[in-house]
mmCIF file of C-alpha atoms and ligand atoms in Angstrom:
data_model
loop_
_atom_site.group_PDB
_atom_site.id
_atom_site.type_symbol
_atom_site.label_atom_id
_atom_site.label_comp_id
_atom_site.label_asym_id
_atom_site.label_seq_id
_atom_site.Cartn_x
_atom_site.Cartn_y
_atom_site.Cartn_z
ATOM 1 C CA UNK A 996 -25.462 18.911 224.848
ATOM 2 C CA UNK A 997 -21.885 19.001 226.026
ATOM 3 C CA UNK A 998 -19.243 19.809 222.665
ATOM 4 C CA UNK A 999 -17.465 22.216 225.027
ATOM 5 C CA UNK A 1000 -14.182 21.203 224.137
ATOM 6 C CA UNK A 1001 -13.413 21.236 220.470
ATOM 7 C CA UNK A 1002 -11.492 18.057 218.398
ATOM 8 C CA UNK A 1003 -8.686 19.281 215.948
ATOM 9 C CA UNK A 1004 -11.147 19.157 212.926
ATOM 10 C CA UNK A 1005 -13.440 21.566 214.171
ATOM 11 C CA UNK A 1006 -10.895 24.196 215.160
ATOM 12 C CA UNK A 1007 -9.262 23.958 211.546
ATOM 13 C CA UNK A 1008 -12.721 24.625 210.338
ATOM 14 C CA UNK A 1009 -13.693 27.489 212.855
ATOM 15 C CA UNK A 1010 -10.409 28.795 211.821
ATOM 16 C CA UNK A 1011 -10.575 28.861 208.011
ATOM 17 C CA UNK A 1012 -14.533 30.386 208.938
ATOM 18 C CA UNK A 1013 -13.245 33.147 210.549
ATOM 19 C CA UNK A 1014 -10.239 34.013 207.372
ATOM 20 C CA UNK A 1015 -13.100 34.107 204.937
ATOM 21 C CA UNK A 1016 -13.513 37.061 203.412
ATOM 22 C CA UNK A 1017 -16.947 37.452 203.131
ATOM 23 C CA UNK A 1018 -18.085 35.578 205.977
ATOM 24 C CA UNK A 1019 -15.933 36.874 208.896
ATOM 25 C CA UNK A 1020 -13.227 38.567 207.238
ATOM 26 C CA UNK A 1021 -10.612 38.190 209.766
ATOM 27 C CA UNK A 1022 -6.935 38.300 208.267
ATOM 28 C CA UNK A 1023 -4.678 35.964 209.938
ATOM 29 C CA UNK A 1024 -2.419 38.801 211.057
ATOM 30 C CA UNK A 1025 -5.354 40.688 213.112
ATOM 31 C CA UNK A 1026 -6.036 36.722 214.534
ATOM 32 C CA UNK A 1027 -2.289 35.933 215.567
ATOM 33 C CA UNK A 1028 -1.976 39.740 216.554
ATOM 34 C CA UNK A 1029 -4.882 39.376 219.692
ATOM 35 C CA UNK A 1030 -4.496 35.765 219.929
ATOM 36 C CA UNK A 1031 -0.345 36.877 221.054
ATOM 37 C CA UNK A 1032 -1.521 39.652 222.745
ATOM 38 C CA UNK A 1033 -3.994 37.795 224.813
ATOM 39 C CA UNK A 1034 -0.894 35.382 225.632
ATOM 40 C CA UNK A 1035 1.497 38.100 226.485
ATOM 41 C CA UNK A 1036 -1.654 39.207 228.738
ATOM 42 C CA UNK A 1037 -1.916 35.838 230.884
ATOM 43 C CA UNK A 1038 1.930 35.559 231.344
ATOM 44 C CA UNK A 1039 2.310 39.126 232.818
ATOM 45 C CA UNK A 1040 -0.816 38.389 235.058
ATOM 46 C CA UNK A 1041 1.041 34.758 235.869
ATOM 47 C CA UNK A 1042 3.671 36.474 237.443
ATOM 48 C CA UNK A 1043 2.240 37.790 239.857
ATOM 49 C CA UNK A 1044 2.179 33.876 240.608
ATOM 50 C CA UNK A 1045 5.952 33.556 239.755
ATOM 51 C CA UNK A 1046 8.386 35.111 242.541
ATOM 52 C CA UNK A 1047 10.657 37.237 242.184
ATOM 53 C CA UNK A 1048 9.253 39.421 239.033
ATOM 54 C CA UNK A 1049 8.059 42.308 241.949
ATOM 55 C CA UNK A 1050 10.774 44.686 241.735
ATOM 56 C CA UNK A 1051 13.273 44.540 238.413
ATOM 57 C CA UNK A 1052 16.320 45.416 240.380
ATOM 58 C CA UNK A 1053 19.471 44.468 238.174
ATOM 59 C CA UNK A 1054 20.538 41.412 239.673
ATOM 60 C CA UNK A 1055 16.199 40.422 239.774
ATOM 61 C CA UNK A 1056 16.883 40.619 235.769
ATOM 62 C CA UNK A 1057 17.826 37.165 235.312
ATOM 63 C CA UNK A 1058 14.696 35.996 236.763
ATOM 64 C CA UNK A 1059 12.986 38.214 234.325
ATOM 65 C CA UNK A 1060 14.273 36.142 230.978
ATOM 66 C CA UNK A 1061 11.349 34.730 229.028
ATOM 67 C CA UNK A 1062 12.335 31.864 226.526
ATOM 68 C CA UNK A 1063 9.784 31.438 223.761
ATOM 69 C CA UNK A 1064 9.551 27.848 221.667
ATOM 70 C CA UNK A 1065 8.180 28.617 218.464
ATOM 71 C CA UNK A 1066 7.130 25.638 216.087
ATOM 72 C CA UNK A 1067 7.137 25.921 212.168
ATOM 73 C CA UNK A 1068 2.973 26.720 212.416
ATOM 74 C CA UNK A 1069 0.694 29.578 213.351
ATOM 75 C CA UNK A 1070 1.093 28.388 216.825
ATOM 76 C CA UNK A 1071 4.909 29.829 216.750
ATOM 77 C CA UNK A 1072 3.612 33.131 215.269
ATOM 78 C CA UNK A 1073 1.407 33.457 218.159
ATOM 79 C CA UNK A 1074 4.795 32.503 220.445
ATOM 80 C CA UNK A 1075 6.321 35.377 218.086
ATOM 81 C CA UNK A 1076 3.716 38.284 218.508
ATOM 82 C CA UNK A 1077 3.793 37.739 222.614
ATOM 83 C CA UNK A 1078 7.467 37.400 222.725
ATOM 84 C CA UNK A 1079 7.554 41.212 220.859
ATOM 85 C CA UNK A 1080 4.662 42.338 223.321
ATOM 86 C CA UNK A 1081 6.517 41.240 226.277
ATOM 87 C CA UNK A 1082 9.871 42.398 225.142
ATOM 88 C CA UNK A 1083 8.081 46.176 224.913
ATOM 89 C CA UNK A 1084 7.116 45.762 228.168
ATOM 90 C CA UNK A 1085 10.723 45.131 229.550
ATOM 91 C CA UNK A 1086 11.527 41.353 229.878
ATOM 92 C CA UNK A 1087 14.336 40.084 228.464
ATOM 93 C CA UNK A 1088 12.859 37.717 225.760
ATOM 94 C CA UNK A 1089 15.021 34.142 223.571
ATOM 95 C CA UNK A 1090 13.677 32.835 220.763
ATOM 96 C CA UNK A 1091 13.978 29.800 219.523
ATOM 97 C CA UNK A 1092 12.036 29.422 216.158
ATOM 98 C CA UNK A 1093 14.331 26.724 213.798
ATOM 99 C CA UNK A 1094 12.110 27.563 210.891
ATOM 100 C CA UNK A 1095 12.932 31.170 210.546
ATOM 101 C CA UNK A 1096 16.283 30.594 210.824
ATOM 102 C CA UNK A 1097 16.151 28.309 207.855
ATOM 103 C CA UNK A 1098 14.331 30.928 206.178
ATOM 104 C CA UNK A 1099 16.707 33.727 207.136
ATOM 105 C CA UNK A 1100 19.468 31.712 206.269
ATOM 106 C CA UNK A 1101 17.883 31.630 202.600
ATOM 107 C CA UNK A 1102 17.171 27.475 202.297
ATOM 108 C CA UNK A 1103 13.407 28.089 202.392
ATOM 109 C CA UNK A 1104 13.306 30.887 200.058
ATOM 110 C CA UNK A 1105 10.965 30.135 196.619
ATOM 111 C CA UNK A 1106 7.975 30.681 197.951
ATOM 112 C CA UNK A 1107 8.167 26.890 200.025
ATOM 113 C CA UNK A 1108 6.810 28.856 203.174
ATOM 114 C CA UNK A 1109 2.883 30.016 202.262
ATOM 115 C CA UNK A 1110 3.153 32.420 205.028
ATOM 116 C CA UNK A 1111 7.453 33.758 205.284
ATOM 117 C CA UNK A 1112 6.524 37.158 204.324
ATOM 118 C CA UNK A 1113 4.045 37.360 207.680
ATOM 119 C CA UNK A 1114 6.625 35.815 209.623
ATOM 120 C CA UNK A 1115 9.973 37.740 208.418
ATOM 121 C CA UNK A 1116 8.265 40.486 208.932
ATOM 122 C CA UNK A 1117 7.334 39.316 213.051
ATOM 123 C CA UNK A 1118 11.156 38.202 213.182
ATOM 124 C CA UNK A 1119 11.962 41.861 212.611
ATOM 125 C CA UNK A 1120 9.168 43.389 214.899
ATOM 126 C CA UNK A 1121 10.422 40.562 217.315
ATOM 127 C CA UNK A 1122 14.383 42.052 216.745
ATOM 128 C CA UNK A 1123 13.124 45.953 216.994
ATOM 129 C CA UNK A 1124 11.442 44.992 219.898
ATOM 130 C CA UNK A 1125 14.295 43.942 221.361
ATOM 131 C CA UNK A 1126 14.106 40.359 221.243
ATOM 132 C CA UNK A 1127 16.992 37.826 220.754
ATOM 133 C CA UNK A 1128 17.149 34.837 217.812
ATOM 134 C CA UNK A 1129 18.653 32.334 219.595
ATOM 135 C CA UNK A 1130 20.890 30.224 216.261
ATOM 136 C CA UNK A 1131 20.578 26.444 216.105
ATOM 137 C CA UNK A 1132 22.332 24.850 218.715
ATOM 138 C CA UNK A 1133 22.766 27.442 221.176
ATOM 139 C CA UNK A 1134 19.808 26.278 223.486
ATOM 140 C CA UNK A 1135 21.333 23.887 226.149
ATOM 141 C CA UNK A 1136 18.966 21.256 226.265
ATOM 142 C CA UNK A 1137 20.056 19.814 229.616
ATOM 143 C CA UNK A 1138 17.649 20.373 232.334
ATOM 144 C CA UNK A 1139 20.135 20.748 235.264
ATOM 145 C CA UNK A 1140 20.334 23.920 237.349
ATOM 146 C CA UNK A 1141 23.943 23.502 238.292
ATOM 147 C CA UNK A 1142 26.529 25.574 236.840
ATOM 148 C CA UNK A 1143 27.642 28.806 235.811
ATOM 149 C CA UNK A 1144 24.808 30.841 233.466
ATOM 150 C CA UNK A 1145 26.047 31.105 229.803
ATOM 151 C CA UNK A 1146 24.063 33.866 228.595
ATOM 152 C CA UNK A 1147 25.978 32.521 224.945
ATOM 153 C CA UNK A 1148 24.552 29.140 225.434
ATOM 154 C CA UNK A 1149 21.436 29.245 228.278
ATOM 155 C CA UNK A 1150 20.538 26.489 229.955
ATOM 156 C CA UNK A 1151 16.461 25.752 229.784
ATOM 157 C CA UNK A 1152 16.429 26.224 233.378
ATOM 158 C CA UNK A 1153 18.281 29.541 233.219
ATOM 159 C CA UNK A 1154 14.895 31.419 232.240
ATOM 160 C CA UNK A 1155 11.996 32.521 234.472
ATOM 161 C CA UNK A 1156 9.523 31.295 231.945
ATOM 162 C CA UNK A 1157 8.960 28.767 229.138
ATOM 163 C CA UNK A 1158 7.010 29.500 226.510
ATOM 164 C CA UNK A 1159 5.797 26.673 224.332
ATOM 165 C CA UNK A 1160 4.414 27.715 220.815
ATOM 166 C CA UNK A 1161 5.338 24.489 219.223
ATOM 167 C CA UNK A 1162 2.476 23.231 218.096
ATOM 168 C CA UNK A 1163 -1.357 23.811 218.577
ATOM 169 C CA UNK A 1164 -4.333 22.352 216.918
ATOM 170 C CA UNK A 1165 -2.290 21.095 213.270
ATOM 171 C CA UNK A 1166 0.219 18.546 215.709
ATOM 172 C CA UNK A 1167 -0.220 15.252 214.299
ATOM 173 C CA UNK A 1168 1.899 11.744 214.906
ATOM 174 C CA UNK A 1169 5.059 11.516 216.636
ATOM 175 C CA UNK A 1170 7.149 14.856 216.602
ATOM 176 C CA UNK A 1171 10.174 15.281 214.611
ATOM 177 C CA UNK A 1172 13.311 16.638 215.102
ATOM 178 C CA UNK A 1173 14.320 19.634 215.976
ATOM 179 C CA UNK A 1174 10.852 19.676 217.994
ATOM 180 C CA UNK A 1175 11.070 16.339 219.754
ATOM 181 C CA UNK A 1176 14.149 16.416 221.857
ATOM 182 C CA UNK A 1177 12.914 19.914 222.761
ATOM 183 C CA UNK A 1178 9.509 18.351 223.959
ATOM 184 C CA UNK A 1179 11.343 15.835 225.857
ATOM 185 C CA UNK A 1180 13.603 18.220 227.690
ATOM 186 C CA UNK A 1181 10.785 20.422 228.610
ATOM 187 C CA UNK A 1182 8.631 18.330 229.961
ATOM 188 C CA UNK A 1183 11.520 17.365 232.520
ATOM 189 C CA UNK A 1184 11.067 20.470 233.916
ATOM 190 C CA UNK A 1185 7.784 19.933 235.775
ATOM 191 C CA UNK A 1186 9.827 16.951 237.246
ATOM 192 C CA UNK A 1187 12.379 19.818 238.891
ATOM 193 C CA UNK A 1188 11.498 20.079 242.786
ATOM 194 C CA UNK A 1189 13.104 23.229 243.499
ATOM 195 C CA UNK A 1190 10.979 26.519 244.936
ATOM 196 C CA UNK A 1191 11.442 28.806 242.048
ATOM 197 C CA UNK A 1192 11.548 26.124 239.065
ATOM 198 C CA UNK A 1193 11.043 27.468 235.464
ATOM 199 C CA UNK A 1194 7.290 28.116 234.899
ATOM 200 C CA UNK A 1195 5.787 26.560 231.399
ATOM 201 C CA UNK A 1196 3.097 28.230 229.695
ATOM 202 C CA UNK A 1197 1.606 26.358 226.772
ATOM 203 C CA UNK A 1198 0.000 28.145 223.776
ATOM 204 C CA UNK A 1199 -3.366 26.851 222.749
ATOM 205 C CA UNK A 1200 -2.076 23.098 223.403
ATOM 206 C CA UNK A 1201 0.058 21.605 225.626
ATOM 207 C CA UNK A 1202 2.667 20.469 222.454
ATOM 208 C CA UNK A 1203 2.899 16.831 222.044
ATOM 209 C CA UNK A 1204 -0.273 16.007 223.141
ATOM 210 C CA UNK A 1205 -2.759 14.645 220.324
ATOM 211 C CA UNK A 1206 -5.514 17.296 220.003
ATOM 212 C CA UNK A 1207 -8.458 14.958 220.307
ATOM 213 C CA UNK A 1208 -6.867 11.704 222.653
ATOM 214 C CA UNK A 1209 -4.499 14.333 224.734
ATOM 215 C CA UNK A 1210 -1.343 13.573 225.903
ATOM 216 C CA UNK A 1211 1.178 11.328 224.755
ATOM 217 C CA UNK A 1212 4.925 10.432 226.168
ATOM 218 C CA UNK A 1213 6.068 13.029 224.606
ATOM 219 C CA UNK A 1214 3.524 15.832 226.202
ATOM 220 C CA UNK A 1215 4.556 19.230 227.939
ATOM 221 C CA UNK A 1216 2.840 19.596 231.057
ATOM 222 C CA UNK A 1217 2.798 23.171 231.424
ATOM 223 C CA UNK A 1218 1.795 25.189 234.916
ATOM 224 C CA UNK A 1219 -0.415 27.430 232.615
ATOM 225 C CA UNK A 1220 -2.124 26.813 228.805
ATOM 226 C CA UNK A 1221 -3.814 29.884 227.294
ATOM 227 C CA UNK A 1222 -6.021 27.822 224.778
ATOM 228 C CA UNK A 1223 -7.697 30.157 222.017
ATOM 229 C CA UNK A 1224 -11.391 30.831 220.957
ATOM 230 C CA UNK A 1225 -12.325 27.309 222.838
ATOM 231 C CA UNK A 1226 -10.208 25.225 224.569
ATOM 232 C CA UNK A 1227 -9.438 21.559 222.493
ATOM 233 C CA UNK A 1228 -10.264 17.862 223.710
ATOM 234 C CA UNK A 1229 -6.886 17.499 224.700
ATOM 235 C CA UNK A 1230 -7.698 19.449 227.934
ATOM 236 C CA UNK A 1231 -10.910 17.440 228.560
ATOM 237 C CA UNK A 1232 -8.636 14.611 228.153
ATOM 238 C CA UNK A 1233 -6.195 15.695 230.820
ATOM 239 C CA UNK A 1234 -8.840 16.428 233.332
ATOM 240 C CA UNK A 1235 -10.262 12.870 232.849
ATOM 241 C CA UNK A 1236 -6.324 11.767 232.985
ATOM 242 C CA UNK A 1237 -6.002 13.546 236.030
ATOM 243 C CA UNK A 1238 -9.109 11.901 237.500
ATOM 244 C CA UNK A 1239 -8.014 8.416 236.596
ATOM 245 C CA UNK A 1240 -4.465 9.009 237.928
ATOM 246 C CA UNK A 1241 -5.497 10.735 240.914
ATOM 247 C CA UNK A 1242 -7.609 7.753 242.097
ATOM 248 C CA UNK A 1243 -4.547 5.493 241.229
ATOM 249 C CA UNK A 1244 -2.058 4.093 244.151
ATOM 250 C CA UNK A 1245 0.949 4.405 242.323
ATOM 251 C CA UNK A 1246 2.958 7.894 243.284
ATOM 252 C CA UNK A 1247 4.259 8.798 239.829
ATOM 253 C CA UNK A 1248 0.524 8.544 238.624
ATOM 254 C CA UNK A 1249 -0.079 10.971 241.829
ATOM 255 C CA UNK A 1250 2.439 13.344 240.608
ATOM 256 C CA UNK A 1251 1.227 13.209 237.581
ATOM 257 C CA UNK A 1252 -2.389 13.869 238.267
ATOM 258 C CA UNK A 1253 -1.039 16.732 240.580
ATOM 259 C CA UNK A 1254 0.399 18.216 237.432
ATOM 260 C CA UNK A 1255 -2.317 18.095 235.428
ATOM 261 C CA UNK A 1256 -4.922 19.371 237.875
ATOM 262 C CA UNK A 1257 -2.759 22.131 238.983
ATOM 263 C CA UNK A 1258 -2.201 23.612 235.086
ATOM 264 C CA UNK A 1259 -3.811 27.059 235.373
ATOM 265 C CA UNK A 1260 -5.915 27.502 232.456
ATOM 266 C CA UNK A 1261 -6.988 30.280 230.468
ATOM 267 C CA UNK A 1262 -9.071 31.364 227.337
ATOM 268 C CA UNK A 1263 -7.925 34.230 224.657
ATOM 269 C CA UNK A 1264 -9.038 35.115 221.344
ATOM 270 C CA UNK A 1265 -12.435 36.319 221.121
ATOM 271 C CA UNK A 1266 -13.406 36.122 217.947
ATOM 272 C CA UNK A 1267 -16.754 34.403 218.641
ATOM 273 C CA UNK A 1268 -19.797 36.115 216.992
ATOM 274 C CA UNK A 1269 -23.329 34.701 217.529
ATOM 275 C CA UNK A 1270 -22.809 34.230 213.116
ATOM 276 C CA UNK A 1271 -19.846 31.612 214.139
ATOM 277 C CA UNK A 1272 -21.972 30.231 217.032
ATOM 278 C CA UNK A 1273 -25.049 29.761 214.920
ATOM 279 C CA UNK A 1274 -22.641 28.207 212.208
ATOM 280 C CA UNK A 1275 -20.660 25.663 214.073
ATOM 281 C CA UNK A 1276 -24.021 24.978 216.451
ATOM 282 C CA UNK A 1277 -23.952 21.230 215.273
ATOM 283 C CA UNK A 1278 -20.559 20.334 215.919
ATOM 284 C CA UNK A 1279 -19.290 22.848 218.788
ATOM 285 C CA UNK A 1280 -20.640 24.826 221.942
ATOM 286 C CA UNK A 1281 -19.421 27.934 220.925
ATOM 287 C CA UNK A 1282 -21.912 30.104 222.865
ATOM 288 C CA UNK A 1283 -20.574 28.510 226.078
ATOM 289 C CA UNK A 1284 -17.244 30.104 225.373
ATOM 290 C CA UNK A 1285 -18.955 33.392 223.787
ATOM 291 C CA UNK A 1286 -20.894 33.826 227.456
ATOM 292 C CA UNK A 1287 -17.658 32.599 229.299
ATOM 293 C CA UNK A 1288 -16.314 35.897 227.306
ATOM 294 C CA UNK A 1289 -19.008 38.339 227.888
ATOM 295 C CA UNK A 1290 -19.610 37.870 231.415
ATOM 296 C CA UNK A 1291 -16.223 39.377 231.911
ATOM 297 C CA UNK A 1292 -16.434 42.083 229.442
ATOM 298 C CA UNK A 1293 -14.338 45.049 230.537
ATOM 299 C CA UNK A 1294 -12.717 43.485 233.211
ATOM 300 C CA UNK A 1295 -9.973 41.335 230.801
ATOM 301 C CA UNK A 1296 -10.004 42.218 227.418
ATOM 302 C CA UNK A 1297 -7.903 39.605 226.231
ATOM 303 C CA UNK A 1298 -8.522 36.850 228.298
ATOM 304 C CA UNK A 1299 -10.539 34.948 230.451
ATOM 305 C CA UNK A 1300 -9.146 33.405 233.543
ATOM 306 C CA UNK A 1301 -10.842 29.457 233.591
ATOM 307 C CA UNK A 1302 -9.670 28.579 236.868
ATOM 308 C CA UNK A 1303 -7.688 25.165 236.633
ATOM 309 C CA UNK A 1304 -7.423 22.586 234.644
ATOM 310 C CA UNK A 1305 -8.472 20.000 237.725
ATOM 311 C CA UNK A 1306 -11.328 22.284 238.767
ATOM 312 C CA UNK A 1307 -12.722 22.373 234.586
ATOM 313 C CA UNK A 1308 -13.123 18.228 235.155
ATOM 314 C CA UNK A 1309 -15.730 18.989 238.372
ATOM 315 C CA UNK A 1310 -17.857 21.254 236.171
ATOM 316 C CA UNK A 1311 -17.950 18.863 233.264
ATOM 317 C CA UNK A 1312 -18.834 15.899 234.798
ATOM 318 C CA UNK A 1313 -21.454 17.757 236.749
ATOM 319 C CA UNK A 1314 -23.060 18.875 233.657
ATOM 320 C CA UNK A 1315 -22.247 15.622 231.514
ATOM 321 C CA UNK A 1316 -20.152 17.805 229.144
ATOM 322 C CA UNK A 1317 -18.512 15.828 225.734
ATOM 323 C CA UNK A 1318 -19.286 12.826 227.231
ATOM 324 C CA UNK A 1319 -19.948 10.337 224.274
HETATM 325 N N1 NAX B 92 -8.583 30.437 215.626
HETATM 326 C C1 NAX B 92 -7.697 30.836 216.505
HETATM 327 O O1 NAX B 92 -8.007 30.961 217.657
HETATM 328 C C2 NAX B 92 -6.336 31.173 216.067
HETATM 329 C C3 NAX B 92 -5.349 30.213 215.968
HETATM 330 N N2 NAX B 92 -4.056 30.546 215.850
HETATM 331 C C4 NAX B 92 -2.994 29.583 216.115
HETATM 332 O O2 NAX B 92 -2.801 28.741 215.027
HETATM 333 C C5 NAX B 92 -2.602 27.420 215.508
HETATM 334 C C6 NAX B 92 -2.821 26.456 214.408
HETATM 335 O O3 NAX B 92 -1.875 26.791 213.415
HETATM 336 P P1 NAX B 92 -1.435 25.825 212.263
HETATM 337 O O4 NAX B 92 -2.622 25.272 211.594
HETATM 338 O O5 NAX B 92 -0.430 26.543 211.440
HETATM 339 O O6 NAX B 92 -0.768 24.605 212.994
HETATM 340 P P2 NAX B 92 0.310 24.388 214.122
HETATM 341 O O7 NAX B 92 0.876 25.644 214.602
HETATM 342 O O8 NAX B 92 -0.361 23.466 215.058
HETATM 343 O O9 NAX B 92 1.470 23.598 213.383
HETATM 344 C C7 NAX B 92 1.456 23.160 212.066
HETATM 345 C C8 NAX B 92 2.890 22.903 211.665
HETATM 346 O O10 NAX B 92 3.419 21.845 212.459
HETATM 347 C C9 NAX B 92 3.949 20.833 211.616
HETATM 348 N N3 NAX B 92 3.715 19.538 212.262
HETATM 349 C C10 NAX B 92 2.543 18.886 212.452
HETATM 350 N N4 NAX B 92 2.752 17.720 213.086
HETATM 351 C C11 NAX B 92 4.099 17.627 213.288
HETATM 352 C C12 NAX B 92 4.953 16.642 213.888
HETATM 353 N N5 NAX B 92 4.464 15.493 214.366
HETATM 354 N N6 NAX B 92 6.290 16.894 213.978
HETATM 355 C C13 NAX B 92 6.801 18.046 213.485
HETATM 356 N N7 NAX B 92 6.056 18.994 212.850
HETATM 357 C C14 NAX B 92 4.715 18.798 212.771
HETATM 358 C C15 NAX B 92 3.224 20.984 210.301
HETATM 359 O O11 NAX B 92 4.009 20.490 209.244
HETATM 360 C C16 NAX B 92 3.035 22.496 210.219
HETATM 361 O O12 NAX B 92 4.236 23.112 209.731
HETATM 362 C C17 NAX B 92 -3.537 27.342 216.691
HETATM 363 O O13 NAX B 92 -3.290 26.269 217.532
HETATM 364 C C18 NAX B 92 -3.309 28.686 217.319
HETATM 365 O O14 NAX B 92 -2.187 28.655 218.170
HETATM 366 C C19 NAX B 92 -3.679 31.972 215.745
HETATM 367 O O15 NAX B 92 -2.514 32.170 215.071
HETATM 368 C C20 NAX B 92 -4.763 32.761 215.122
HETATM 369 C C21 NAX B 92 -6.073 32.572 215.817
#
């Protein structure tokens, strides 16, 4: 019973399952391909959430500008293939990927970087699509909505949307610069009370948060995660987070459990046969997630909407899911 929610070890392995040849024969470029299509998906469905996105007059552009995150892992490529698929569709898409610009720049060249040919080759999909490579440093860190916009230097809060493709399943241990005092500064921004705030999506994981214990100080707490194939322990953690914090007096810990419960949560990549189910039967409850997939069949290719995060806790404890 219960293995719903998958720990970091098990997703590696799922993962490598799926990229062997003559077992599932998935290459990682078809994965990262539907897995950042799936995610460009959910974020034009979110905003019909997000004012403002209804009609793209030319002053409503602003509110159209998507910044991606992208970490040095397969998590960023995912960032990378929905920033291109989003940029087609006419947002105005940043990118901030620090790796690529070391690679770019030449310093990672030598054959360092097991997978730089996959990812030049999205940086120039990303630039033909339209995208913009934002260079180190120009990202304004601060999270403070005053001021003029500096479309040479934008502020975090200058963008409609955050993406973060930092990290997903591989995080382990305290982040490291660049990454960390881009985690901190994002996760102010659920902490911003204004109406039309920046909305953060999370890819796969809400960064910072340790895949199997969930989050840590350094956590984003986004308003939406599109977790892929199954959705990690991290987000089991959260919900029981959000259960112990809601029943808490203090009012940060209410805020906080308010966060949680109100992350909108979603599932893309299918790439669950009843082969991987069979295979992984002792360690995960794939089929859960394969039937969570079929029962919508036509309606969403690419992803399943899982209601929210706070609502996911109520069916697991009714059922007894993970418990240990
Ligand atoms: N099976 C699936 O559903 C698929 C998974 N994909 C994506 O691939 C991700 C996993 O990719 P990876 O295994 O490359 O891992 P990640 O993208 O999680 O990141 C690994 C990278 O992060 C670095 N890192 C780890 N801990 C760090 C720390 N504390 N501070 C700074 N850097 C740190 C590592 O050195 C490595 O470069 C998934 O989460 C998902 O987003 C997709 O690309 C393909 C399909």
């Amino acid at each position: 019973m219960g293995k719903k929610y998958v720990d970091a070890e098990t997703a590696a392995a799922i993962d490598v399952a799926l990229m062997r040849f003559t077992e599932h024969g998935w290459l990682l470029e078809q994965l990262m391909e539907l897995a950042g299509l799936a995610v460009a998906d959910v974020l034009d469905a979110e905003m019909l959430f997000i004012k403002g996105k209804e009609d793209a007059e030319e002053e409503e552009r602003p509110r159209r500008r998507i910044l991606f995150l992208c970490g040095p892992g397969n998590n960023g490529g995912d960032g990378l293939v929905a920033a291109k698929h989003l940029s087609l569709r006419g947002f105005d898409v940043d990118i901030w990927h620090p790796k690529l610009n070391i690679a770019l720049g030449g310093a990672l060249s030598g054959g360092c970087w097991k997978n730089e040919k996959l990812f030049t080759g999205l940086y120039y999909s990303c630039k033909a699509a339209g995208c913009r490579f934002l260079r180190d440093g120009q990202l304004d860190l601060l999270v403070d909505g005053d001021g003029e916009p500096d479309f040479e230097k934008p502020k975090l809060l200058e963008y409609r949307v955050v993406v973060d493709a930092l990290f997903g399943f591989s995080f382990k241990g305290e982040p490291r610069e660049p990454y960390k005092q881009v985690l901190i500064a994002v996760s102010r921004i659920r902490m911003v009370k204004t109406k039309d705030r920046t909305t953060v999506l999370s890819v796969d994981i809400p960064s910072g948060d340790d895949v199997n214990e969930g989050p840590t100080q350094y956590s984003i707490h986004p308003d939406a995660l599109v977790s892929l194939t199954a959705p990690k322990k991290c987000v089991l953690q959260r919900a029981r987070l959000f259960l112990k914090a809601h029943d808490a007096a203090s009012s940060d810990l209410s805020h906080l459990a308010e966060i949680i419960s109100s992350c909108r949560h979603y599932l893309g990549g299918r790439f669950i046969s009843a082969k991987l189910v069979e295979q992984f039967k002792e360690r995960a409850d794939l089929k859960h997630w394969k039937d969570t997939f079929d029962q919508v069949k036509m309606r969403s290719p690419q992803y399943v909407d899982l209601g929210r995060v706070g609502d996911i806790v109520a069916d697991d404890l009714d059922d007894g899911g993970n418990k240990e």
